[in-house]
mmCIF file with all atom_site columns, C-alpha atoms in Angstrom:
data_model
loop_
_atom_site.group_PDB
_atom_site.id
_atom_site.type_symbol
_atom_site.label_atom_id
_atom_site.label_alt_id
_atom_site.label_comp_id
_atom_site.label_asym_id
_atom_site.label_entity_id
_atom_site.label_seq_id
_atom_site.pdbx_PDB_ins_code
_atom_site.Cartn_x
_atom_site.Cartn_y
_atom_site.Cartn_z
_atom_site.occupancy
_atom_site.B_iso_or_equiv
_atom_site.pdbx_formal_charge
_atom_site.auth_seq_id
_atom_site.auth_comp_id
_atom_site.auth_asym_id
_atom_site.auth_atom_id
_atom_site.pdbx_PDB_model_num
ATOM 1   C CA . MET A 1 1   ? 1.269   10.106 3.723   1.00 0.00 ? 1   MET A CA 1
ATOM 2   C CA . SER A 1 2   ? -2.483  9.180  3.943   1.00 0.00 ? 2   SER A CA 1
ATOM 3   C CA . GLU A 1 3   ? -3.799  9.766  6.920   1.00 0.00 ? 3   GLU A CA 1
ATOM 4   C CA . ALA A 1 4   ? -2.250  13.925 5.912   1.00 0.00 ? 4   ALA A CA 1
ATOM 5   C CA . LEU A 1 5   ? -4.141  13.934 2.941   1.00 0.00 ? 5   LEU A CA 1
ATOM 6   C CA . ILE A 1 6   ? -7.347  12.428 4.889   1.00 0.00 ? 6   ILE A CA 1
ATOM 7   C CA . VAL A 1 7   ? -7.271  14.956 7.779   1.00 0.00 ? 7   VAL A CA 1
ATOM 8   C CA . GLY A 1 8   ? -6.811  17.675 5.228   1.00 0.00 ? 8   GLY A CA 1
ATOM 9   C CA . ARG A 1 9   ? -9.236  16.558 3.485   1.00 0.00 ? 9   ARG A CA 1
ATOM 10  C CA . VAL A 1 10  ? -7.769  16.516 0.160   1.00 0.00 ? 10  VAL A CA 1
ATOM 11  C CA . ILE A 1 11  ? -8.794  12.659 0.364   1.00 0.00 ? 11  ILE A CA 1
ATOM 12  C CA . ASP A 1 12  ? -12.449 13.318 -0.384  1.00 0.00 ? 12  ASP A CA 1
ATOM 13  C CA . ASP A 1 13  ? -12.970 16.881 -1.380  1.00 0.00 ? 13  ASP A CA 1
ATOM 14  C CA . VAL A 1 14  ? -10.432 16.383 -4.321  1.00 0.00 ? 14  VAL A CA 1
ATOM 15  C CA . VAL A 1 15  ? -9.587  12.303 -5.337  1.00 0.00 ? 15  VAL A CA 1
ATOM 16  C CA . ASP A 1 16  ? -10.608 9.151  -3.525  1.00 0.00 ? 16  ASP A CA 1
ATOM 17  C CA . PHE A 1 17  ? -8.210  7.181  -1.427  1.00 0.00 ? 17  PHE A CA 1
ATOM 18  C CA . PHE A 1 18  ? -4.960  5.712  -2.652  1.00 0.00 ? 18  PHE A CA 1
ATOM 19  C CA . THR A 1 19  ? -2.274  4.265  -1.121  1.00 0.00 ? 19  THR A CA 1
ATOM 20  C CA . PRO A 1 20  ? 1.410   7.165  -2.462  1.00 0.00 ? 20  PRO A CA 1
ATOM 21  C CA . THR A 1 21  ? 3.525   4.779  -4.086  1.00 0.00 ? 21  THR A CA 1
ATOM 22  C CA . VAL A 1 22  ? 6.217   7.074  -5.055  1.00 0.00 ? 22  VAL A CA 1
ATOM 23  C CA . LYS A 1 23  ? 7.489   10.397 -2.996  1.00 0.00 ? 23  LYS A CA 1
ATOM 24  C CA . MET A 1 24  ? 7.459   13.935 -4.732  1.00 0.00 ? 24  MET A CA 1
ATOM 25  C CA . CYS A 1 25  ? 8.426   17.527 -3.144  1.00 0.00 ? 25  CYS A CA 1
ATOM 26  C CA . VAL A 1 26  ? 7.881   20.158 -4.276  1.00 0.00 ? 26  VAL A CA 1
ATOM 27  C CA . VAL A 1 27  ? 10.302  23.306 -3.904  1.00 0.00 ? 27  VAL A CA 1
ATOM 28  C CA . TYR A 1 28  ? 10.464  27.395 -3.736  1.00 0.00 ? 28  TYR A CA 1
ATOM 29  C CA . GLY A 1 29  ? 13.171  28.520 -3.827  1.00 0.00 ? 29  GLY A CA 1
ATOM 30  C CA . ASN A 1 30  ? 14.685  27.443 -0.266  1.00 0.00 ? 30  ASN A CA 1
ATOM 31  C CA . LYS A 1 31  ? 11.245  26.124 0.674   1.00 0.00 ? 31  LYS A CA 1
ATOM 32  C CA . GLN A 1 32  ? 9.671   22.443 0.771   1.00 0.00 ? 32  GLN A CA 1
ATOM 33  C CA . VAL A 1 33  ? 6.915   21.127 0.440   1.00 0.00 ? 33  VAL A CA 1
ATOM 34  C CA . CYS A 1 34  ? 7.270   17.373 1.470   1.00 0.00 ? 34  CYS A CA 1
ATOM 35  C CA . ILE A 1 35  ? 4.968   17.017 4.480   1.00 0.00 ? 35  ILE A CA 1
ATOM 36  C CA . ASN A 1 36  ? 1.496   18.318 4.523   1.00 0.00 ? 36  ASN A CA 1
ATOM 37  C CA . GLY A 1 37  ? -0.305  20.857 6.239   1.00 0.00 ? 37  GLY A CA 1
ATOM 38  C CA . TYR A 1 38  ? 2.124   23.305 6.640   1.00 0.00 ? 38  TYR A CA 1
ATOM 39  C CA . GLU A 1 39  ? 1.025   27.230 6.022   1.00 0.00 ? 39  GLU A CA 1
ATOM 40  C CA . PHE A 1 40  ? 3.243   29.244 3.965   1.00 0.00 ? 40  PHE A CA 1
ATOM 41  C CA . TYR A 1 41  ? 3.187   33.243 2.769   1.00 0.00 ? 41  TYR A CA 1
ATOM 42  C CA . PRO A 1 42  ? 1.286   33.462 -0.813  1.00 0.00 ? 42  PRO A CA 1
ATOM 43  C CA . SER A 1 43  ? 4.823   35.758 -1.610  1.00 0.00 ? 43  SER A CA 1
ATOM 44  C CA . ALA A 1 44  ? 6.418   32.603 -0.953  1.00 0.00 ? 44  ALA A CA 1
ATOM 45  C CA . VAL A 1 45  ? 5.204   30.705 -3.118  1.00 0.00 ? 45  VAL A CA 1
ATOM 46  C CA . ALA A 1 46  ? 4.511   32.869 -6.154  1.00 0.00 ? 46  ALA A CA 1
ATOM 47  C CA . SER A 1 47  ? 7.430   32.058 -8.301  1.00 0.00 ? 47  SER A CA 1
ATOM 48  C CA . THR A 1 48  ? 7.385   28.217 -10.750 1.00 0.00 ? 48  THR A CA 1
ATOM 49  C CA . PRO A 1 49  ? 7.883   25.519 -8.268  1.00 0.00 ? 49  PRO A CA 1
ATOM 50  C CA . ARG A 1 50  ? 10.858  22.431 -8.985  1.00 0.00 ? 50  ARG A CA 1
ATOM 51  C CA . VAL A 1 51  ? 8.567   19.194 -8.259  1.00 0.00 ? 51  VAL A CA 1
ATOM 52  C CA . HIS A 1 52  ? 11.057  16.135 -7.658  1.00 0.00 ? 52  HIS A CA 1
ATOM 53  C CA . ILE A 1 53  ? 9.892   12.671 -8.010  1.00 0.00 ? 53  ILE A CA 1
ATOM 54  C CA . GLN A 1 54  ? 11.693  9.831  -6.248  1.00 0.00 ? 54  GLN A CA 1
ATOM 55  C CA . GLY A 1 55  ? 10.910  6.137  -6.883  1.00 0.00 ? 55  GLY A CA 1
ATOM 56  C CA . GLY A 1 56  ? 10.400  6.559  -10.541 1.00 0.00 ? 56  GLY A CA 1
ATOM 57  C CA . ASP A 1 57  ? 12.127  4.955  -13.503 1.00 0.00 ? 57  ASP A CA 1
ATOM 58  C CA . LEU A 1 58  ? 12.609  6.020  -16.855 1.00 0.00 ? 58  LEU A CA 1
ATOM 59  C CA . ARG A 1 59  ? 10.093  4.299  -18.817 1.00 0.00 ? 59  ARG A CA 1
ATOM 60  C CA . THR A 1 60  ? 7.282   5.944  -17.037 1.00 0.00 ? 60  THR A CA 1
ATOM 61  C CA . SER A 1 61  ? 5.928   9.395  -17.531 1.00 0.00 ? 61  SER A CA 1
ATOM 62  C CA . TYR A 1 62  ? 3.733   11.421 -15.130 1.00 0.00 ? 62  TYR A CA 1
ATOM 63  C CA . THR A 1 63  ? 1.093   13.849 -14.805 1.00 0.00 ? 63  THR A CA 1
ATOM 64  C CA . LEU A 1 64  ? 1.008   16.773 -11.784 1.00 0.00 ? 64  LEU A CA 1
ATOM 65  C CA . VAL A 1 65  ? -1.738  18.926 -11.322 1.00 0.00 ? 65  VAL A CA 1
ATOM 66  C CA . MET A 1 66  ? -1.460  21.851 -9.206  1.00 0.00 ? 66  MET A CA 1
ATOM 67  C CA . THR A 1 67  ? -5.165  22.272 -7.490  1.00 0.00 ? 67  THR A CA 1
ATOM 68  C CA . ASP A 1 68  ? -7.282  25.075 -5.109  1.00 0.00 ? 68  ASP A CA 1
ATOM 69  C CA . PRO A 1 69  ? -10.605 22.846 -3.719  1.00 0.00 ? 69  PRO A CA 1
ATOM 70  C CA . ASP A 1 70  ? -11.215 26.074 -1.303  1.00 0.00 ? 70  ASP A CA 1
ATOM 71  C CA . VAL A 1 71  ? -12.022 28.449 -4.296  1.00 0.00 ? 71  VAL A CA 1
ATOM 72  C CA . PRO A 1 72  ? -13.817 31.452 -3.527  1.00 0.00 ? 72  PRO A CA 1
ATOM 73  C CA . GLY A 1 73  ? -13.693 30.509 -0.069  1.00 0.00 ? 73  GLY A CA 1
ATOM 74  C CA . PRO A 1 74  ? -13.345 27.514 2.129   1.00 0.00 ? 74  PRO A CA 1
ATOM 75  C CA . SER A 1 75  ? -17.194 27.925 3.568   1.00 0.00 ? 75  SER A CA 1
ATOM 76  C CA . ASP A 1 76  ? -18.194 28.064 0.707   1.00 0.00 ? 76  ASP A CA 1
ATOM 77  C CA . PRO A 1 77  ? -16.195 26.749 -2.626  1.00 0.00 ? 77  PRO A CA 1
ATOM 78  C CA . TYR A 1 78  ? -18.905 27.187 -4.995  1.00 0.00 ? 78  TYR A CA 1
ATOM 79  C CA . LEU A 1 79  ? -16.634 26.974 -7.660  1.00 0.00 ? 79  LEU A CA 1
ATOM 80  C CA . ARG A 1 80  ? -14.660 24.077 -6.910  1.00 0.00 ? 80  ARG A CA 1
ATOM 81  C CA . GLU A 1 81  ? -11.849 23.582 -7.525  1.00 0.00 ? 81  GLU A CA 1
ATOM 82  C CA . HIS A 1 82  ? -9.686  26.027 -9.221  1.00 0.00 ? 82  HIS A CA 1
ATOM 83  C CA . LEU A 1 83  ? -6.352  24.446 -11.377 1.00 0.00 ? 83  LEU A CA 1
ATOM 84  C CA . HIS A 1 84  ? -3.476  26.012 -10.626 1.00 0.00 ? 84  HIS A CA 1
ATOM 85  C CA . TRP A 1 85  ? -0.702  24.641 -12.655 1.00 0.00 ? 85  TRP A CA 1
ATOM 86  C CA . LEU A 1 86  ? -0.727  21.436 -15.228 1.00 0.00 ? 86  LEU A CA 1
ATOM 87  C CA . VAL A 1 87  ? 2.259   19.554 -16.341 1.00 0.00 ? 87  VAL A CA 1
ATOM 88  C CA . THR A 1 88  ? 2.460   16.195 -18.256 1.00 0.00 ? 88  THR A CA 1
ATOM 89  C CA . ASP A 1 89  ? 5.073   14.188 -20.118 1.00 0.00 ? 89  ASP A CA 1
ATOM 90  C CA . ILE A 1 90  ? 7.192   14.149 -16.800 1.00 0.00 ? 90  ILE A CA 1
ATOM 91  C CA . PRO A 1 91  ? 9.800   11.918 -16.943 1.00 0.00 ? 91  PRO A CA 1
ATOM 92  C CA . GLY A 1 92  ? 10.013  9.605  -14.028 1.00 0.00 ? 92  GLY A CA 1
ATOM 93  C CA . THR A 1 93  ? 13.044  10.222 -12.477 1.00 0.00 ? 93  THR A CA 1
ATOM 94  C CA . THR A 1 94  ? 13.728  13.885 -13.048 1.00 0.00 ? 94  THR A CA 1
ATOM 95  C CA . ASP A 1 95  ? 11.550  17.013 -12.177 1.00 0.00 ? 95  ASP A CA 1
ATOM 96  C CA . THR A 1 96  ? 8.965   19.448 -13.697 1.00 0.00 ? 96  THR A CA 1
ATOM 97  C CA . THR A 1 97  ? 11.282  21.159 -15.837 1.00 0.00 ? 97  THR A CA 1
ATOM 98  C CA . PHE A 1 98  ? 11.545  18.222 -18.134 1.00 0.00 ? 98  PHE A CA 1
ATOM 99  C CA . GLY A 1 99  ? 7.835   18.036 -18.430 1.00 0.00 ? 99  GLY A CA 1
ATOM 100 C CA . LYS A 1 100 ? 5.369   19.412 -21.014 1.00 0.00 ? 100 LYS A CA 1
ATOM 101 C CA . GLU A 1 101 ? 3.820   22.817 -19.268 1.00 0.00 ? 101 GLU A CA 1
ATOM 102 C CA . VAL A 1 102 ? -0.062  22.279 -20.465 1.00 0.00 ? 102 VAL A CA 1
ATOM 103 C CA . VAL A 1 103 ? -1.211  25.234 -18.844 1.00 0.00 ? 103 VAL A CA 1
ATOM 104 C CA . SER A 1 104 ? 1.269   27.405 -16.784 1.00 0.00 ? 104 SER A CA 1
ATOM 105 C CA . TYR A 1 105 ? 2.013   27.948 -13.439 1.00 0.00 ? 105 TYR A CA 1
ATOM 106 C CA . GLU A 1 106 ? -0.992  30.546 -11.341 1.00 0.00 ? 106 GLU A CA 1
ATOM 107 C CA . LYS A 1 107 ? 0.694   31.949 -8.217  1.00 0.00 ? 107 LYS A CA 1
ATOM 108 C CA . PRO A 1 108 ? -1.887  31.257 -4.997  1.00 0.00 ? 108 PRO A CA 1
ATOM 109 C CA . ARG A 1 109 ? -3.909  33.882 -3.809  1.00 0.00 ? 109 ARG A CA 1
ATOM 110 C CA . PRO A 1 110 ? -6.540  33.479 -1.238  1.00 0.00 ? 110 PRO A CA 1
ATOM 111 C CA . ASN A 1 111 ? -8.926  36.093 -0.813  1.00 0.00 ? 111 ASN A CA 1
ATOM 112 C CA . ILE A 1 112 ? -10.911 34.540 1.821   1.00 0.00 ? 112 ILE A CA 1
ATOM 113 C CA . GLY A 1 113 ? -9.786  31.997 4.923   1.00 0.00 ? 113 GLY A CA 1
ATOM 114 C CA . ILE A 1 114 ? -7.528  29.238 4.901   1.00 0.00 ? 114 ILE A CA 1
ATOM 115 C CA . HIS A 1 115 ? -7.068  27.299 1.295   1.00 0.00 ? 115 HIS A CA 1
ATOM 116 C CA . ARG A 1 116 ? -5.200  24.013 0.991   1.00 0.00 ? 116 ARG A CA 1
ATOM 117 C CA . PHE A 1 117 ? -3.241  24.267 -2.369  1.00 0.00 ? 117 PHE A CA 1
ATOM 118 C CA . VAL A 1 118 ? -2.836  20.424 -3.364  1.00 0.00 ? 118 VAL A CA 1
ATOM 119 C CA . PHE A 1 119 ? -0.165  19.046 -6.295  1.00 0.00 ? 119 PHE A CA 1
ATOM 120 C CA . LEU A 1 120 ? -1.125  15.494 -7.067  1.00 0.00 ? 120 LEU A CA 1
ATOM 121 C CA . LEU A 1 121 ? 1.130   12.994 -9.719  1.00 0.00 ? 121 LEU A CA 1
ATOM 122 C CA . PHE A 1 122 ? -0.517  10.598 -11.367 1.00 0.00 ? 122 PHE A CA 1
ATOM 123 C CA . GLN A 1 123 ? 1.019   7.511  -13.881 1.00 0.00 ? 123 GLN A CA 1
ATOM 124 C CA . GLN A 1 124 ? 0.494   8.255  -17.414 1.00 0.00 ? 124 GLN A CA 1
ATOM 125 C CA . ARG A 1 125 ? 0.389   5.024  -19.432 1.00 0.00 ? 125 ARG A CA 1
ATOM 126 C CA . GLY A 1 126 ? 2.650   6.014  -22.144 1.00 0.00 ? 126 GLY A CA 1
ATOM 127 C CA . ARG A 1 127 ? 4.223   8.963  -23.310 1.00 0.00 ? 127 ARG A CA 1
ATOM 128 C CA . GLN A 1 128 ? 1.651   12.121 -24.331 1.00 0.00 ? 128 GLN A CA 1
ATOM 129 C CA . THR A 1 129 ? -0.766  10.493 -23.660 1.00 0.00 ? 129 THR A CA 1
ATOM 130 C CA . VAL A 1 130 ? -2.741  13.230 -21.931 1.00 0.00 ? 130 VAL A CA 1
ATOM 131 C CA . VAL A 1 131 ? -5.567  14.422 -24.314 1.00 0.00 ? 131 VAL A CA 1
ATOM 132 C CA . ASN A 1 132 ? -8.719  15.572 -22.654 1.00 0.00 ? 132 ASN A CA 1
ATOM 133 C CA . LEU A 1 133 ? -7.211  18.847 -21.803 1.00 0.00 ? 133 LEU A CA 1
ATOM 134 C CA . PRO A 1 134 ? -9.098  21.454 -19.189 1.00 0.00 ? 134 PRO A CA 1
ATOM 135 C CA . ALA A 1 135 ? -11.259 23.998 -20.556 1.00 0.00 ? 135 ALA A CA 1
ATOM 136 C CA . ALA A 1 136 ? -10.018 27.608 -20.945 1.00 0.00 ? 136 ALA A CA 1
ATOM 137 C CA . SER A 1 137 ? -11.145 28.551 -17.649 1.00 0.00 ? 137 SER A CA 1
ATOM 138 C CA . ARG A 1 138 ? -9.126  27.333 -14.866 1.00 0.00 ? 138 ARG A CA 1
ATOM 139 C CA . ASP A 1 139 ? -12.538 27.285 -12.708 1.00 0.00 ? 139 ASP A CA 1
ATOM 140 C CA . TYR A 1 140 ? -14.631 24.632 -11.759 1.00 0.00 ? 140 TYR A CA 1
ATOM 141 C CA . PHE A 1 141 ? -11.790 22.304 -12.455 1.00 0.00 ? 141 PHE A CA 1
ATOM 142 C CA . ASN A 1 142 ? -12.126 18.437 -11.576 1.00 0.00 ? 142 ASN A CA 1
ATOM 143 C CA . THR A 1 143 ? -9.513  16.345 -11.004 1.00 0.00 ? 143 THR A CA 1
ATOM 144 C CA . ARG A 1 144 ? -10.874 13.305 -10.479 1.00 0.00 ? 144 ARG A CA 1
ATOM 145 C CA . ARG A 1 145 ? -13.329 13.571 -14.207 1.00 0.00 ? 145 ARG A CA 1
ATOM 146 C CA . PHE A 1 146 ? -9.745  15.163 -15.762 1.00 0.00 ? 146 PHE A CA 1
ATOM 147 C CA . ALA A 1 147 ? -8.119  11.497 -14.778 1.00 0.00 ? 147 ALA A CA 1
ATOM 148 C CA . ALA A 1 148 ? -10.742 9.778  -15.370 1.00 0.00 ? 148 ALA A CA 1
ATOM 149 C CA . GLU A 1 149 ? -11.007 10.693 -18.900 1.00 0.00 ? 149 GLU A CA 1
ATOM 150 C CA . ASN A 1 150 ? -6.929  10.976 -19.408 1.00 0.00 ? 150 ASN A CA 1
ATOM 151 C CA . GLY A 1 151 ? -6.793  7.247  -18.054 1.00 0.00 ? 151 GLY A CA 1
ATOM 152 C CA . LEU A 1 152 ? -4.836  7.926  -15.294 1.00 0.00 ? 152 LEU A CA 1
ATOM 153 C CA . GLY A 1 153 ? -6.519  6.408  -12.844 1.00 0.00 ? 153 GLY A CA 1
ATOM 154 C CA . LEU A 1 154 ? -5.855  7.112  -8.711  1.00 0.00 ? 154 LEU A CA 1
ATOM 155 C CA . PRO A 1 155 ? -2.600  9.088  -8.182  1.00 0.00 ? 155 PRO A CA 1
ATOM 156 C CA . VAL A 1 156 ? 0.830   8.328  -7.141  1.00 0.00 ? 156 VAL A CA 1
ATOM 157 C CA . ALA A 1 157 ? 1.578   11.073 -4.974  1.00 0.00 ? 157 ALA A CA 1
ATOM 158 C CA . ALA A 1 158 ? 0.069   13.742 -3.705  1.00 0.00 ? 158 ALA A CA 1
ATOM 159 C CA . VAL A 1 159 ? 1.746   16.783 -1.351  1.00 0.00 ? 159 VAL A CA 1
ATOM 160 C CA . PHE A 1 160 ? -0.846  19.984 0.084   1.00 0.00 ? 160 PHE A CA 1
ATOM 161 C CA . PHE A 1 161 ? 0.440   23.250 1.373   1.00 0.00 ? 161 PHE A CA 1
ATOM 162 C CA . ASN A 1 162 ? -2.503  25.873 3.216   1.00 0.00 ? 162 ASN A CA 1
ATOM 163 C CA . ALA A 1 163 ? -2.029  29.748 2.136   1.00 0.00 ? 163 ALA A CA 1
ATOM 164 C CA . GLN A 1 164 ? -4.362  32.929 3.584   1.00 0.00 ? 164 GLN A CA 1
ATOM 165 C CA . ARG A 1 165 ? -4.731  35.769 2.404   1.00 0.00 ? 165 ARG A CA 1
ATOM 166 C CA . GLU A 1 166 ? -0.972  37.744 3.315   1.00 0.00 ? 166 GLU A CA 1
ATOM 167 C CA . THR A 1 167 ? -1.917  41.554 5.162   1.00 0.00 ? 167 THR A CA 1
ATOM 168 C CA . ALA A 1 168 ? 0.964   44.186 4.591   1.00 0.00 ? 168 ALA A CA 1
ATOM 169 C CA . ALA A 1 169 ? 1.900   43.484 8.517   1.00 0.00 ? 169 ALA A CA 1
ATOM 170 C CA . ARG A 1 170 ? 2.153   40.036 7.504   1.00 0.00 ? 170 ARG A CA 1
ATOM 171 C CA . ARG A 1 171 ? 4.761   40.552 4.188   1.00 0.00 ? 171 ARG A CA 1
ATOM 172 C CA . ARG A 1 172 ? 7.339   42.866 6.419   1.00 0.00 ? 172 ARG A CA 1
#
């Protein structure tokens, strides 16, 4: 798991090196993001996904962050990172539908180049421990800073997919 995150520059651009301790799978309808680096059309990931967590327990709560570190484009990501979704207090044996949506899901809309859309799962110290919420703007989000401010530490799981602007011909 970590190797794909290193090759995809998720480890370094978004978070520091970590060892996954739980498994996370993101599901968009019949499409699954369980293996890193697949490419999806933006139209296929437009609706809010379900995120399944395996390996947790009922005493554990998680925070999920979805971010795009390639805004506005991968060659000059000066708005890095763009926050697409934030869910807290997710029970350890369920999925995001049972968590508290703090920042609503925003569908991917890459304009320039191929973007990485990263899902990071953090273990909380307890329920309702995330208090330092992101600013009103989704741009300039910093996953490392957010995790540090909320005592989340390193992620326990991460997956990412790639997407690029969808032309009219590709949508058919």
